[in-house]
Amino acid sequence: MSTAAFEVAATASDVLNVIAAFAGGLFIAGALIWAVRLGMRVRDQEPPRPSPEEQPHLPVTGPVHEIREIREPDEVPQSERERLMPYELHHARTKRGKDQHRKRWLPGSSGGFGSGGIGHV
């Protein structure tokens, strides 16, 4: 084979590669256009967004704030039978404590490690 034949063969495969890349690009562009049109059709079928009057409002009493309370463990009731059934248990593992005053550290009674305090006296 001569050099000219090799050039023609190389050029032919390059043309096929370009045509394949162009066809692949057209396919991807068509798929993206189809997906956008499908999304627009689906969005048109959805119910309209609520108006500002239909949005939730604050209660008349004002915003709700968090409540801090001291909790203590809720003991599991003891049973004489083999086991307790789920309806015999409470829904939470803690209950509201009787004493609602926060416990404070006594000054000079303890110090954290490395705090420079004298520690427990």
PDB file of C-alpha atoms in Angstrom:
ATOM      1  CA  MET A   1       0.000   0.000   0.000  1.00  0.00           C
ATOM      2  CA  SER A   2       1.126   3.472  -0.739  1.00  0.00           C
ATOM      3  CA  THR A   3       1.135   6.452   1.553  1.00  0.00           C
ATOM      4  CA  ALA A   4      -1.891   7.888  -0.230  1.00  0.00           C
ATOM      5  CA  ALA A   5      -3.933   4.769   0.574  1.00  0.00           C
ATOM      6  CA  PHE A   6      -3.046   5.060   4.261  1.00  0.00           C
ATOM      7  CA  GLU A   7      -4.097   8.733   4.249  1.00  0.00           C
ATOM      8  CA  VAL A   8      -7.447   7.859   2.675  1.00  0.00           C
ATOM      9  CA  ALA A   9      -8.024   5.056   5.208  1.00  0.00           C
ATOM     10  CA  ALA A  10      -7.124   7.320   8.144  1.00  0.00           C
ATOM     11  CA  THR A  11      -9.327  10.108   6.820  1.00  0.00           C
ATOM     12  CA  ALA A  12     -12.276   7.733   6.393  1.00  0.00           C
ATOM     13  CA  SER A  13     -12.110   6.579  10.028  1.00  0.00           C
ATOM     14  CA  ASP A  14     -11.841  10.189  11.228  1.00  0.00           C
ATOM     15  CA  VAL A  15     -14.966  11.076   9.286  1.00  0.00           C
ATOM     16  CA  LEU A  16     -16.818   8.152  10.856  1.00  0.00           C
ATOM     17  CA  ASN A  17     -15.675   9.250  14.324  1.00  0.00           C
ATOM     18  CA  VAL A  18     -16.876  12.799  13.694  1.00  0.00           C
ATOM     19  CA  ILE A  19     -20.237  11.566  12.394  1.00  0.00           C
ATOM     20  CA  ALA A  20     -20.646   9.235  15.412  1.00  0.00           C
ATOM     21  CA  ALA A  21     -19.790  12.050  17.853  1.00  0.00           C
ATOM     22  CA  PHE A  22     -22.229  14.400  16.108  1.00  0.00           C
ATOM     23  CA  ALA A  23     -25.008  11.779  16.192  1.00  0.00           C
ATOM     24  CA  GLY A  24     -24.309  11.095  19.885  1.00  0.00           C
ATOM     25  CA  GLY A  25     -24.477  14.829  20.645  1.00  0.00           C
ATOM     26  CA  LEU A  26     -27.795  15.134  18.798  1.00  0.00           C
ATOM     27  CA  PHE A  27     -29.167  12.180  20.753  1.00  0.00           C
ATOM     28  CA  ILE A  28     -28.129  13.685  24.117  1.00  0.00           C
ATOM     29  CA  ALA A  29     -29.507  17.125  23.173  1.00  0.00           C
ATOM     30  CA  GLY A  30     -32.791  15.534  22.106  1.00  0.00           C
ATOM     31  CA  ALA A  31     -33.005  13.581  25.376  1.00  0.00           C
ATOM     32  CA  LEU A  32     -32.453  16.768  27.401  1.00  0.00           C
ATOM     33  CA  ILE A  33     -35.109  18.671  25.449  1.00  0.00           C
ATOM     34  CA  TRP A  34     -37.554  15.767  25.936  1.00  0.00           C
ATOM     35  CA  ALA A  35     -36.836  15.698  29.708  1.00  0.00           C
ATOM     36  CA  VAL A  36     -37.442  19.450  30.047  1.00  0.00           C
ATOM     37  CA  ARG A  37     -40.735  19.269  28.138  1.00  0.00           C
ATOM     38  CA  LEU A  38     -41.843  16.291  30.243  1.00  0.00           C
ATOM     39  CA  GLY A  39     -41.009  18.208  33.427  1.00  0.00           C
ATOM     40  CA  MET A  40     -43.000  21.209  32.200  1.00  0.00           C
ATOM     41  CA  ARG A  41     -46.014  18.997  31.478  1.00  0.00           C
ATOM     42  CA  VAL A  42     -45.822  17.397  34.936  1.00  0.00           C
ATOM     43  CA  ARG A  43     -45.513  20.809  36.612  1.00  0.00           C
ATOM     44  CA  ASP A  44     -48.554  22.099  34.710  1.00  0.00           C
ATOM     45  CA  GLN A  45     -50.618  19.206  36.119  1.00  0.00           C
ATOM     46  CA  GLU A  46     -49.671  19.966  39.743  1.00  0.00           C
ATOM     47  CA  PRO A  47     -52.054  22.004  41.911  1.00  0.00           C
ATOM     48  CA  PRO A  48     -51.224  25.729  42.148  1.00  0.00           C
ATOM     49  CA  ARG A  49     -49.047  27.032  44.935  1.00  0.00           C
ATOM     50  CA  PRO A  50     -50.868  28.404  47.996  1.00  0.00           C
ATOM     51  CA  SER A  51     -51.458  32.138  48.132  1.00  0.00           C
ATOM     52  CA  PRO A  52     -50.000  34.233  50.985  1.00  0.00           C
ATOM     53  CA  GLU A  53     -53.398  34.185  52.732  1.00  0.00           C
ATOM     54  CA  GLU A  54     -53.356  30.372  52.760  1.00  0.00           C
ATOM     55  CA  GLN A  55     -49.913  30.189  54.375  1.00  0.00           C
ATOM     56  CA  PRO A  56     -49.672  29.225  58.076  1.00  0.00           C
ATOM     57  CA  HIS A  57     -49.745  32.110  60.549  1.00  0.00           C
ATOM     58  CA  LEU A  58     -48.468  32.607  64.095  1.00  0.00           C
ATOM     59  CA  PRO A  59     -50.926  31.757  66.876  1.00  0.00           C
ATOM     60  CA  VAL A  60     -52.748  34.643  68.519  1.00  0.00           C
ATOM     61  CA  THR A  61     -50.709  34.076  71.696  1.00  0.00           C
ATOM     62  CA  GLY A  62     -47.452  34.659  69.797  1.00  0.00           C
ATOM     63  CA  PRO A  63     -44.559  32.398  68.907  1.00  0.00           C
ATOM     64  CA  VAL A  64     -44.104  29.148  70.772  1.00  0.00           C
ATOM     65  CA  HIS A  65     -40.954  28.993  72.886  1.00  0.00           C
ATOM     66  CA  GLU A  66     -39.097  26.004  74.236  1.00  0.00           C
ATOM     67  CA  ILE A  67     -39.753  24.910  77.781  1.00  0.00           C
ATOM     68  CA  ARG A  68     -36.920  23.908  80.058  1.00  0.00           C
ATOM     69  CA  GLU A  69     -37.651  21.452  82.785  1.00  0.00           C
ATOM     70  CA  ILE A  70     -35.740  19.055  84.959  1.00  0.00           C
ATOM     71  CA  ARG A  71     -36.407  15.445  83.954  1.00  0.00           C
ATOM     72  CA  GLU A  72     -35.818  12.304  85.995  1.00  0.00           C
ATOM     73  CA  PRO A  73     -35.851   8.649  84.945  1.00  0.00           C
ATOM     74  CA  ASP A  74     -39.204   6.919  84.828  1.00  0.00           C
ATOM     75  CA  GLU A  75     -38.831   3.504  86.394  1.00  0.00           C
ATOM     76  CA  VAL A  76     -40.179   0.465  84.585  1.00  0.00           C
ATOM     77  CA  PRO A  77     -43.053  -1.004  86.603  1.00  0.00           C
ATOM     78  CA  GLN A  78     -42.257  -4.340  88.199  1.00  0.00           C
ATOM     79  CA  SER A  79     -44.519  -7.213  87.388  1.00  0.00           C
ATOM     80  CA  GLU A  80     -45.129 -10.545  89.074  1.00  0.00           C
ATOM     81  CA  ARG A  81     -45.748 -12.142  85.700  1.00  0.00           C
ATOM     82  CA  GLU A  82     -43.042 -13.201  83.246  1.00  0.00           C
ATOM     83  CA  ARG A  83     -42.997 -10.094  81.090  1.00  0.00           C
ATOM     84  CA  LEU A  84     -44.635  -6.735  80.498  1.00  0.00           C
ATOM     85  CA  MET A  85     -46.712  -6.010  77.422  1.00  0.00           C
ATOM     86  CA  PRO A  86     -46.016  -2.859  75.373  1.00  0.00           C
ATOM     87  CA  TYR A  87     -49.264  -1.193  76.444  1.00  0.00           C
ATOM     88  CA  GLU A  88     -48.165  -1.513  80.092  1.00  0.00           C
ATOM     89  CA  LEU A  89     -45.089   0.674  79.524  1.00  0.00           C
ATOM     90  CA  HIS A  90     -44.980   4.466  79.404  1.00  0.00           C
ATOM     91  CA  HIS A  91     -44.344   6.328  76.172  1.00  0.00           C
ATOM     92  CA  ALA A  92     -41.227   8.110  77.478  1.00  0.00           C
ATOM     93  CA  ARG A  93     -38.254   6.964  79.531  1.00  0.00           C
ATOM     94  CA  THR A  94     -38.281  10.129  81.657  1.00  0.00           C
ATOM     95  CA  LYS A  95     -40.852  12.125  83.565  1.00  0.00           C
ATOM     96  CA  ARG A  96     -41.038  15.651  84.907  1.00  0.00           C
ATOM     97  CA  GLY A  97     -39.062  15.987  88.121  1.00  0.00           C
ATOM     98  CA  LYS A  98     -40.609  17.188  91.383  1.00  0.00           C
ATOM     99  CA  ASP A  99     -37.793  19.676  92.037  1.00  0.00           C
ATOM    100  CA  GLN A 100     -37.559  22.138  89.130  1.00  0.00           C
ATOM    101  CA  HIS A 101     -34.606  24.141  90.498  1.00  0.00           C
ATOM    102  CA  ARG A 102     -31.362  23.680  88.612  1.00  0.00           C
ATOM    103  CA  LYS A 103     -28.546  22.197  90.607  1.00  0.00           C
ATOM    104  CA  ARG A 104     -25.566  24.573  90.837  1.00  0.00           C
ATOM    105  CA  TRP A 105     -21.964  23.922  91.693  1.00  0.00           C
ATOM    106  CA  LEU A 106     -20.960  25.068  95.133  1.00  0.00           C
ATOM    107  CA  PRO A 107     -18.076  27.519  94.972  1.00  0.00           C
ATOM    108  CA  GLY A 108     -14.799  25.906  95.967  1.00  0.00           C
ATOM    109  CA  SER A 109     -16.212  22.396  96.070  1.00  0.00           C
ATOM    110  CA  SER A 110     -14.689  21.126  92.835  1.00  0.00           C
ATOM    111  CA  GLY A 111     -12.753  22.154  89.781  1.00  0.00           C
ATOM    112  CA  GLY A 112     -12.269  20.751  86.318  1.00  0.00           C
ATOM    113  CA  PHE A 113      -9.020  19.107  85.291  1.00  0.00           C
ATOM    114  CA  GLY A 114      -6.556  21.809  84.254  1.00  0.00           C
ATOM    115  CA  SER A 115      -8.808  24.674  85.342  1.00  0.00           C
ATOM    116  CA  GLY A 116      -6.377  25.876  87.953  1.00  0.00           C
ATOM    117  CA  GLY A 117      -8.842  25.297  90.768  1.00  0.00           C
ATOM    118  CA  ILE A 118      -7.875  23.660  94.032  1.00  0.00           C
ATOM    119  CA  GLY A 119     -10.157  20.716  93.401  1.00  0.00           C
ATOM    120  CA  HIS A 120     -12.464  19.037  95.883  1.00  0.00           C
ATOM    121  CA  VAL A 121     -11.820  20.256  99.439  1.00  0.00           C
TER     122      VAL A 121
END
